[in-house]
Tab-separated table of C-alpha atoms in Angstrom:
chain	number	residue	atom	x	y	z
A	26	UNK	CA	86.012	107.728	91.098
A	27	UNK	CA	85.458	110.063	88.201
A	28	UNK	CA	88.273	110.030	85.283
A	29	UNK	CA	89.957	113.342	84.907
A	30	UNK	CA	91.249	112.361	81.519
A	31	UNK	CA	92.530	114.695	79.166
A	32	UNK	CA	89.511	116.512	76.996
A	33	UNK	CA	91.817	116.216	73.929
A	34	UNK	CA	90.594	114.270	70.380
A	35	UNK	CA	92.356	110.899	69.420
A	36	UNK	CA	95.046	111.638	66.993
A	37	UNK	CA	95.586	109.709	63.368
A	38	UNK	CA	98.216	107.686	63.178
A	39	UNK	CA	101.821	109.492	63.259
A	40	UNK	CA	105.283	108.676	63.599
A	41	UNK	CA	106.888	108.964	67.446
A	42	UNK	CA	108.802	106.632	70.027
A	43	UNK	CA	107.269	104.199	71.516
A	44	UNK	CA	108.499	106.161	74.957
A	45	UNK	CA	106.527	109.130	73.633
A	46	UNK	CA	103.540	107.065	72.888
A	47	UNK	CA	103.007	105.593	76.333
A	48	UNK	CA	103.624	109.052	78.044
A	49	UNK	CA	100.904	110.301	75.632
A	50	UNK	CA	98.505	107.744	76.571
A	51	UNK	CA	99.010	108.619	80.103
A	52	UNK	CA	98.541	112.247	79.601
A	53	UNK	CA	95.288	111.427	77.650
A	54	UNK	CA	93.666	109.343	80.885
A	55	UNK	CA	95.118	112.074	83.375
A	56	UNK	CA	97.544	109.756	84.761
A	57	UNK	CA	100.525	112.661	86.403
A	58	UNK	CA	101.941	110.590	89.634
A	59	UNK	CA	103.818	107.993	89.231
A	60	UNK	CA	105.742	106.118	92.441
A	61	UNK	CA	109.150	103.978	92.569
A	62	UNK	CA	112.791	104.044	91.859
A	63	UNK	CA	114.573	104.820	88.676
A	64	UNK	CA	116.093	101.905	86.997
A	65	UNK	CA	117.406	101.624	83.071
A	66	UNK	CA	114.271	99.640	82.268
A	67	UNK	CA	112.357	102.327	82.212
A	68	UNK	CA	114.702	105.623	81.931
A	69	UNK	CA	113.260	106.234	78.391
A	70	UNK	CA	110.005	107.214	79.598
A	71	UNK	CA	110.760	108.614	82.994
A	72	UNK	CA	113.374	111.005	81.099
A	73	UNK	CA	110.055	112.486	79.350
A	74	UNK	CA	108.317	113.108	82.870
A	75	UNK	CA	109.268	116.254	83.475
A	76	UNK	CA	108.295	117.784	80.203
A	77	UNK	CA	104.912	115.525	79.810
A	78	UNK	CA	103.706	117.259	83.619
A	79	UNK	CA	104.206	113.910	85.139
A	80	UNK	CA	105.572	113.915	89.106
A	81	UNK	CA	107.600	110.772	89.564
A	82	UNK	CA	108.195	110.277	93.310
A	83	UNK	CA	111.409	108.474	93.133
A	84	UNK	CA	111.457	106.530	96.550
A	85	UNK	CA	113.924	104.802	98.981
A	86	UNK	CA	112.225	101.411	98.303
A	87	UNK	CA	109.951	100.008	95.869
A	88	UNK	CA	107.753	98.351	98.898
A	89	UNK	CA	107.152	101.856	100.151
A	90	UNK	CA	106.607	103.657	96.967
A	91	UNK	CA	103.528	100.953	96.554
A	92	UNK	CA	102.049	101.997	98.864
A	93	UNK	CA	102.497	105.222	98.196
A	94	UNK	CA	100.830	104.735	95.042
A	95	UNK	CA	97.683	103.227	96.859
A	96	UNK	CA	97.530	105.291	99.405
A	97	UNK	CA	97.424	108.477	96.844
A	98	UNK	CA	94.806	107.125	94.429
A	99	UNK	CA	92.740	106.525	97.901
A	100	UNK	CA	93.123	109.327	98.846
A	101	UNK	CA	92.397	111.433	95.796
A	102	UNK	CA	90.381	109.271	93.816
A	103	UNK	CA	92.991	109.852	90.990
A	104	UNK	CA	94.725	106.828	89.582
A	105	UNK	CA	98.515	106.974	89.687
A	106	UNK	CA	101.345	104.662	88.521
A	107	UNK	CA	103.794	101.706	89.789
A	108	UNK	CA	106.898	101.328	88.249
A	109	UNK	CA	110.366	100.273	88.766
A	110	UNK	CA	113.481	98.095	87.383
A	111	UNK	CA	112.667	94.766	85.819
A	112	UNK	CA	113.652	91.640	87.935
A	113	UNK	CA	114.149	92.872	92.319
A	114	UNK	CA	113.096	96.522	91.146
A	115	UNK	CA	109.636	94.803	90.357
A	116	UNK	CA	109.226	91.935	92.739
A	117	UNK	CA	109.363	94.531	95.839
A	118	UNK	CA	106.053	95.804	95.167
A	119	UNK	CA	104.595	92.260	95.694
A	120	UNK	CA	103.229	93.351	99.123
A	121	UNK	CA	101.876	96.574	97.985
A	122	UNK	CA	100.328	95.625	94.669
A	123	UNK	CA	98.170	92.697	96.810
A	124	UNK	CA	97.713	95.567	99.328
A	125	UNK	CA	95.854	97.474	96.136
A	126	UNK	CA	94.088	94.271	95.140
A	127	UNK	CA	92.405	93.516	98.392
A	128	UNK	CA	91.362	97.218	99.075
A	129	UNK	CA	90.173	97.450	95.572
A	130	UNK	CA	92.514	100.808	94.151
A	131	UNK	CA	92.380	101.353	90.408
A	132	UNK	CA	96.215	101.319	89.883
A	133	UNK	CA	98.507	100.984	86.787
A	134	UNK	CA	101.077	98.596	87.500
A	135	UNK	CA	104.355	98.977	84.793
A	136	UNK	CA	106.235	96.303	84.685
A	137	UNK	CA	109.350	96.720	82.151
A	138	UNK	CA	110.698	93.279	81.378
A	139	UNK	CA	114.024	91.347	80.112
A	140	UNK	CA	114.881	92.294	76.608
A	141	UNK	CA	112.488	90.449	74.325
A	142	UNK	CA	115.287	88.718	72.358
A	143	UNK	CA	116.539	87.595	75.411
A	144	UNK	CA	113.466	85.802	77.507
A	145	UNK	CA	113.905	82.524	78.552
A	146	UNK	CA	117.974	83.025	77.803
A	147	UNK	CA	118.572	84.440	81.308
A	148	UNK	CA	118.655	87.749	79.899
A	149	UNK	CA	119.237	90.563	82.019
A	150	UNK	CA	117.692	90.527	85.692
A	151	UNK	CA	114.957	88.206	83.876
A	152	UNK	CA	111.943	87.152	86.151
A	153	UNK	CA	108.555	85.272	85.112
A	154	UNK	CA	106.614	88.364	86.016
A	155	UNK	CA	103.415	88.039	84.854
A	156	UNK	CA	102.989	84.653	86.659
A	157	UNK	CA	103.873	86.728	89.890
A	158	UNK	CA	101.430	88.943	90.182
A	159	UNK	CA	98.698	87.193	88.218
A	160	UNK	CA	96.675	86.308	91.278
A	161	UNK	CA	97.647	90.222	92.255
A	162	UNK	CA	95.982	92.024	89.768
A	163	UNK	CA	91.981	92.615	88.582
A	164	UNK	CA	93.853	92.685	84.767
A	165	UNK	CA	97.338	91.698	83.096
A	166	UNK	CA	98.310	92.404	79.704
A	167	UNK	CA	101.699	92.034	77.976
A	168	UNK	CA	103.097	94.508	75.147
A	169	UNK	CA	103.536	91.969	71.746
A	170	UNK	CA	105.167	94.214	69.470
A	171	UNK	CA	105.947	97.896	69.546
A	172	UNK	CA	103.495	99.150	67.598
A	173	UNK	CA	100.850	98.142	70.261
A	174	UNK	CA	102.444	100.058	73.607
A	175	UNK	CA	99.442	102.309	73.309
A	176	UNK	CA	96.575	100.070	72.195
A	177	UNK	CA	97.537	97.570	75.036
A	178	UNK	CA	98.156	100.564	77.811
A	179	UNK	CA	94.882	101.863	76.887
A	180	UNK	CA	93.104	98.725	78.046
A	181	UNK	CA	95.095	98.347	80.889
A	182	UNK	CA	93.696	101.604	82.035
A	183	UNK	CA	90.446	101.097	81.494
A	184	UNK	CA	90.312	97.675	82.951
A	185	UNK	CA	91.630	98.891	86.141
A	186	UNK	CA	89.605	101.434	86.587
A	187	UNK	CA	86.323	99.336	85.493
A	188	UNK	CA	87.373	96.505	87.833
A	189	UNK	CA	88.744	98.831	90.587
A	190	UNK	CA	91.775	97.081	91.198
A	191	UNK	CA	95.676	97.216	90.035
A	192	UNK	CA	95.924	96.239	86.423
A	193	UNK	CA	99.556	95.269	84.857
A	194	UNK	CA	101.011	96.374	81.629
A	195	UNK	CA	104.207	93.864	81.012
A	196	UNK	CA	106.529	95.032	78.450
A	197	UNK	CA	110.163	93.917	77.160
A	198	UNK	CA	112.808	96.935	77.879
A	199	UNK	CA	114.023	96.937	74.372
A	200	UNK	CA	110.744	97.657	72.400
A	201	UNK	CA	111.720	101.552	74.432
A	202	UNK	CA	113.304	103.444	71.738
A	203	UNK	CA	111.255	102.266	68.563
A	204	UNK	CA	110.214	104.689	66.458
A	205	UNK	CA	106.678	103.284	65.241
A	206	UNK	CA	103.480	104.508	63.078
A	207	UNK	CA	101.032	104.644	65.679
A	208	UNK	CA	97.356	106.288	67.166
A	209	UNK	CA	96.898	107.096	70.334
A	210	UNK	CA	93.223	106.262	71.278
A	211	UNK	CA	90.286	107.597	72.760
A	212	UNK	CA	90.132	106.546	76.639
A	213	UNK	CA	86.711	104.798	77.058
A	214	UNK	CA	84.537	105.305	80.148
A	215	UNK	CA	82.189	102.548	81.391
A	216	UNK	CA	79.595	103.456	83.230
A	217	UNK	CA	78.978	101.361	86.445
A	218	UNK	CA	75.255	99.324	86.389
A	219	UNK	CA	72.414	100.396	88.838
A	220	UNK	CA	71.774	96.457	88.930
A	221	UNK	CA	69.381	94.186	86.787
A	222	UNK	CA	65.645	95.340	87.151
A	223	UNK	CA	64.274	92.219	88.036
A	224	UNK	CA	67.200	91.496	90.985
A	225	UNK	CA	66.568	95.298	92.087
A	226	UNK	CA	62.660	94.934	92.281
A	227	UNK	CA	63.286	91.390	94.223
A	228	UNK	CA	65.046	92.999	96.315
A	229	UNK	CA	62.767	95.833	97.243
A	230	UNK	CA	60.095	93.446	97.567
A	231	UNK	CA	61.970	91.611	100.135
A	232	UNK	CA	63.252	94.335	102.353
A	233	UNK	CA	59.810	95.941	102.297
A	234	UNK	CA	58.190	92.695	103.591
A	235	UNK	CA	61.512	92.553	106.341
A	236	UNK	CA	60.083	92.359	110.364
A	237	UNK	CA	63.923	93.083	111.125
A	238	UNK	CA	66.198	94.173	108.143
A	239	UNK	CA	69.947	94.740	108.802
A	240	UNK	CA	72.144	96.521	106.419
A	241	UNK	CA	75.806	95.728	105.535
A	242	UNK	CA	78.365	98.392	104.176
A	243	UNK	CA	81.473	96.934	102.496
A	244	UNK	CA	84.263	99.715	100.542
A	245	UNK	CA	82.054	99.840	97.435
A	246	UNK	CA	79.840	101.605	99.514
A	247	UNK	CA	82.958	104.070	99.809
A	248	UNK	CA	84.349	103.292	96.341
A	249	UNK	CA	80.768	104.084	94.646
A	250	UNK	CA	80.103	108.001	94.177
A	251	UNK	CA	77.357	108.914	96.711
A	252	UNK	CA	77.063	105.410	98.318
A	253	UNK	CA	77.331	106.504	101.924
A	254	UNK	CA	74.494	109.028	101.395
A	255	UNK	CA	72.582	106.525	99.199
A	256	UNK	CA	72.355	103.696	102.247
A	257	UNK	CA	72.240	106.372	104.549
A	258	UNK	CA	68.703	107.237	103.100
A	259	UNK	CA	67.725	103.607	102.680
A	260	UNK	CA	68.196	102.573	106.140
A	261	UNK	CA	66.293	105.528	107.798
A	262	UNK	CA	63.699	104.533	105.106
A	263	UNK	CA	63.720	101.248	106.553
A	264	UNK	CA	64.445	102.041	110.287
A	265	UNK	CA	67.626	99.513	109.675
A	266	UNK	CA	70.266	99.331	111.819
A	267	UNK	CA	73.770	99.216	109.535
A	268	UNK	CA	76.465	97.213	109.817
A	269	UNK	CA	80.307	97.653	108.163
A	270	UNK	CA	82.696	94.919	107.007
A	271	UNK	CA	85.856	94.876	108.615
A	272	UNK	CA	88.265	97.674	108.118
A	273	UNK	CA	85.296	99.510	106.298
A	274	UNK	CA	84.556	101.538	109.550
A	275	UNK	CA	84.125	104.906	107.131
A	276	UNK	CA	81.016	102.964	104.761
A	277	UNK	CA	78.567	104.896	107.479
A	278	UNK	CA	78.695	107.750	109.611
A	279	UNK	CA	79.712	106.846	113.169
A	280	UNK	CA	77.856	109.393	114.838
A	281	UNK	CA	74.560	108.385	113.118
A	282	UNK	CA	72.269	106.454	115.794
A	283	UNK	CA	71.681	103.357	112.971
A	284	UNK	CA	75.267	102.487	113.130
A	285	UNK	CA	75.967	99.349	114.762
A	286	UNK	CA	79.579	98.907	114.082
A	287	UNK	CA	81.596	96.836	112.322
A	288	UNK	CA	81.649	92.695	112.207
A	289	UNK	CA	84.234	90.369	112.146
A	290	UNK	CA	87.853	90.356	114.153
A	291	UNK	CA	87.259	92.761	117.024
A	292	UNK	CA	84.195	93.963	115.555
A	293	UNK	CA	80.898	95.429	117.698
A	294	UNK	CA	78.831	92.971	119.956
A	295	UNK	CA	76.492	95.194	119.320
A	296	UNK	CA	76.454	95.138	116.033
A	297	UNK	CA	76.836	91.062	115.890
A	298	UNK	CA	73.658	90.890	117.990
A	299	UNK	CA	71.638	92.878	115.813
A	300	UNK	CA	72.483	90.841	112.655
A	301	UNK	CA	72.268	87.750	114.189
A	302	UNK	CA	68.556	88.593	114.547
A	303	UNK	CA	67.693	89.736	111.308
A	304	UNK	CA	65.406	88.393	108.638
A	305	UNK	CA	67.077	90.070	105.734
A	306	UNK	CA	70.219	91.273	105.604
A	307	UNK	CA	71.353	93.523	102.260
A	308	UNK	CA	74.838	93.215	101.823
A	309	UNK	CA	75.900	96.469	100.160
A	310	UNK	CA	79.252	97.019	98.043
A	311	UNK	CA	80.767	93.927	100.114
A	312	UNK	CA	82.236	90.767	98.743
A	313	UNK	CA	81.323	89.174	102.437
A	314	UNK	CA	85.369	88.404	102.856
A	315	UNK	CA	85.645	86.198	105.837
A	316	UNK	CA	87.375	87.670	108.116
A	317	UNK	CA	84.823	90.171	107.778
A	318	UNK	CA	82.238	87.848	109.133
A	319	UNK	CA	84.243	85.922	112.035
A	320	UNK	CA	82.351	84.702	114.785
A	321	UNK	CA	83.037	87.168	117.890
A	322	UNK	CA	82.571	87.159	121.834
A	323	UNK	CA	81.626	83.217	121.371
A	324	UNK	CA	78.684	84.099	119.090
A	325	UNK	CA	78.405	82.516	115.367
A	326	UNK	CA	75.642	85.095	114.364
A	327	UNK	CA	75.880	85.200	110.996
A	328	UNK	CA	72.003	84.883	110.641
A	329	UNK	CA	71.489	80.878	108.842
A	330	UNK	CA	67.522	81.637	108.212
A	331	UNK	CA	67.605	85.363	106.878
A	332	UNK	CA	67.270	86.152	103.266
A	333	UNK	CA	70.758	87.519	102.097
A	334	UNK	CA	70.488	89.940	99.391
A	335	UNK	CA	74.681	90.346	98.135
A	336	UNK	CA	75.396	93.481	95.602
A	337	UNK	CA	79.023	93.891	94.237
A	338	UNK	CA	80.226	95.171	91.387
A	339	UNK	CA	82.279	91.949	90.436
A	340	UNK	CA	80.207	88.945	89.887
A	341	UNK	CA	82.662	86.625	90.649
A	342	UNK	CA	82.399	87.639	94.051
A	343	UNK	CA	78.687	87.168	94.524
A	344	UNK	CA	77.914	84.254	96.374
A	345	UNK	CA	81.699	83.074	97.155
A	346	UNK	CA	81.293	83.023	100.531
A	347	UNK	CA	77.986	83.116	102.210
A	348	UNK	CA	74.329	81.321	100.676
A	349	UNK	CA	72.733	84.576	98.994
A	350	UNK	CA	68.962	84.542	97.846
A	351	UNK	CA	69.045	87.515	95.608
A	352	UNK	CA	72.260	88.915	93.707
A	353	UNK	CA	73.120	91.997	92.828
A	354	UNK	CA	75.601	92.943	89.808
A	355	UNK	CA	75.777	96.772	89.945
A	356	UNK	CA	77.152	100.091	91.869
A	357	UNK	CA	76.267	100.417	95.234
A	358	UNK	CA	74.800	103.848	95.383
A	359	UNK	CA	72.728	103.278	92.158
A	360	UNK	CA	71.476	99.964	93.487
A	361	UNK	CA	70.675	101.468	96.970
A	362	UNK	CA	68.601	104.295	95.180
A	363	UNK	CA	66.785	101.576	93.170
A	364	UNK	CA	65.847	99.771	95.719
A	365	UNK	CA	64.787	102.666	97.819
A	366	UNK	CA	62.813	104.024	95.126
A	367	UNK	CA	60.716	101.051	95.136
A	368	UNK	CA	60.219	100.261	98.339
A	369	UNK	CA	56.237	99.469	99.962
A	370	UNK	CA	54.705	102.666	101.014
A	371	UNK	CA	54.921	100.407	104.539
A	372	UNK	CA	58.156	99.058	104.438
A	373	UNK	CA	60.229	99.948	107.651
A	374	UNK	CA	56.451	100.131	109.334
């Protein structure tokens, strides 16, 4: 997902709200949805929607307007914003925000809090929110003082969008209003890893040696720009029938004749038979969930004796649940053209 962030220069420091700061910084990283209900926590930015170009789809319930949010980043590969009245404004997007987590959607979660000089007093519809969604969100960051709103909304933006999940911005409803000295930065853009030469050539090595390769799409085959077309390529190089995770029925063209289906709950036996036989198996873009990998029709066929090569873009995820002999820290389409690229002139022979 590409940022369409605005082209403009970081400004020096100058005097503004801190209302007019955060809009800024959302203008600056393209941010111009935004999904929830109205609620006096936040009324001092939404009132400068309008005139900043920002949409704000005010919705019937916060639950909804979650997944809303996710659905429309999804769909349009443009990150949009969560945000709603502290306290029961906030805890109904517990469903969606988890929703986001699990199908990895860069989204900005706003959480405006209880009045700072009130937390821990039983201020005003006060809830620990941070502790509720920390097991939520890829990132969580609370404003400290005013002056920071766009320092610490800036990282919360990137970090969503470099972990590809929901990422929260906390901050107390009173630091609204403050009129601060402040710069509104440059957003910065990562760019995603093709994978670690050494782990790429191993891999190559391996699937160029494979009697029976089997490829398996997760959504970071889908997340990752060109990764359909990039494993497309490397499994008609290798003559390897692919796979998809559960759910993940769009990481390879159904009509193609390598596609096997997906694994897992109701999954393919076709698909489950094939992999069951295989002597390597790449796991592309797929964290290897386990529900993804259920056994099916009274067949555990997760393959104990292949060599399982796992690429994801979060480490933490590599090797979680299934024994993996090579690992793969990078983008799915840049690792699949790595390892096509170096491929035996005989591999798929």
């Amino acid at each position: 997902r590409e940022s369409r962030a605005s082209p403009d220069k970081g400004s020096p420091a100058m005097k503004m709200t801190t209302e007019e700061a955060f809009v800024k910084v959302l203008q600056r990283h393209g941010i111009d949805n935004a999904f929830g209900i109205i609620g006096s926590a936040m009324m001092p930015i939404s009132d400068l929607f309008p005139q900043a170009g920002i949409m704000f789809w005010d919705c019937a319930h916060e639950g909804s307007a979650g997944m809303m949010a996710d659905g429309y980043t999804r769909a349009t590969g443009k990150m949009s914003m969560m945000i709603a009245q502290n306290g029961p404004g906030i805890t109904n997007f517990v469903t969606a925000v988890k929703t986001a987590y699990w199908n990895h959607t860069p989204l900005l979660l706003v959480t405006p809090q209880a009045a700072n000089k009130t937390i821990g007093q039983g201020g005003f519809q006060e809830v620990e929110q941070m502790k509720l969604f920390e097991d939520m969100v890829a990132y969580q960051e609370e404003v400290r003082d005013p002056t920071r709103v766009a320092e610490v909304l800036t990282r919360v933006i990137a970090k969503a969008r470099r972990l590809s999940g929901p990422a929260q911005l906390n901050i107390p409803r009173d630091f609204w209003t403050q009129v601060v000295d402040i710069e509104i930065p440059d957003p910065v853009a990562f760019e995603h890893s093709p994978g670690g030469e050494s782990s790429v050539s191993a891999a190559a090595k391996l699937l160029s040696e494979a009697a029976n390769p089997v490829i398996l799409n997760g959504a970071g085959v889908v997340l990752s720009a060109g990764g359909i077309e990039a494993s497309r390529k490397l499994a008609e190089r290798l003559d390897a029938p692919v796979c998809v995770g559960y759910q993940h029925n769009d990481a390879f063209p159904g009509s193609h004749p390598l596609f096997a289906g997906p694994l897992g709950y109701n999954g393919s036996k076709a698909g489950m038979e094939l992999i069951k036989d295989a002597d390597v198996v790449l796991c592309l873009g797929t964290r290897l969930n386990p529900f993804s990998t259920l056994p099916g029709y009274g067949m555990e066929y997760w393959p104990q004796d292949a060599k399982i090569i796992q690429v994801d873009i979060n480490a933490d995820r590599i090797g979680l649940t299934k024994k993996v002999t090579i690992g793969i820290v990078g983008d799915a389409a840049k690792v699949a053209r790595g390892i096509l690229n170096q491929l035996s002139d005989d591999a798929g022979d």
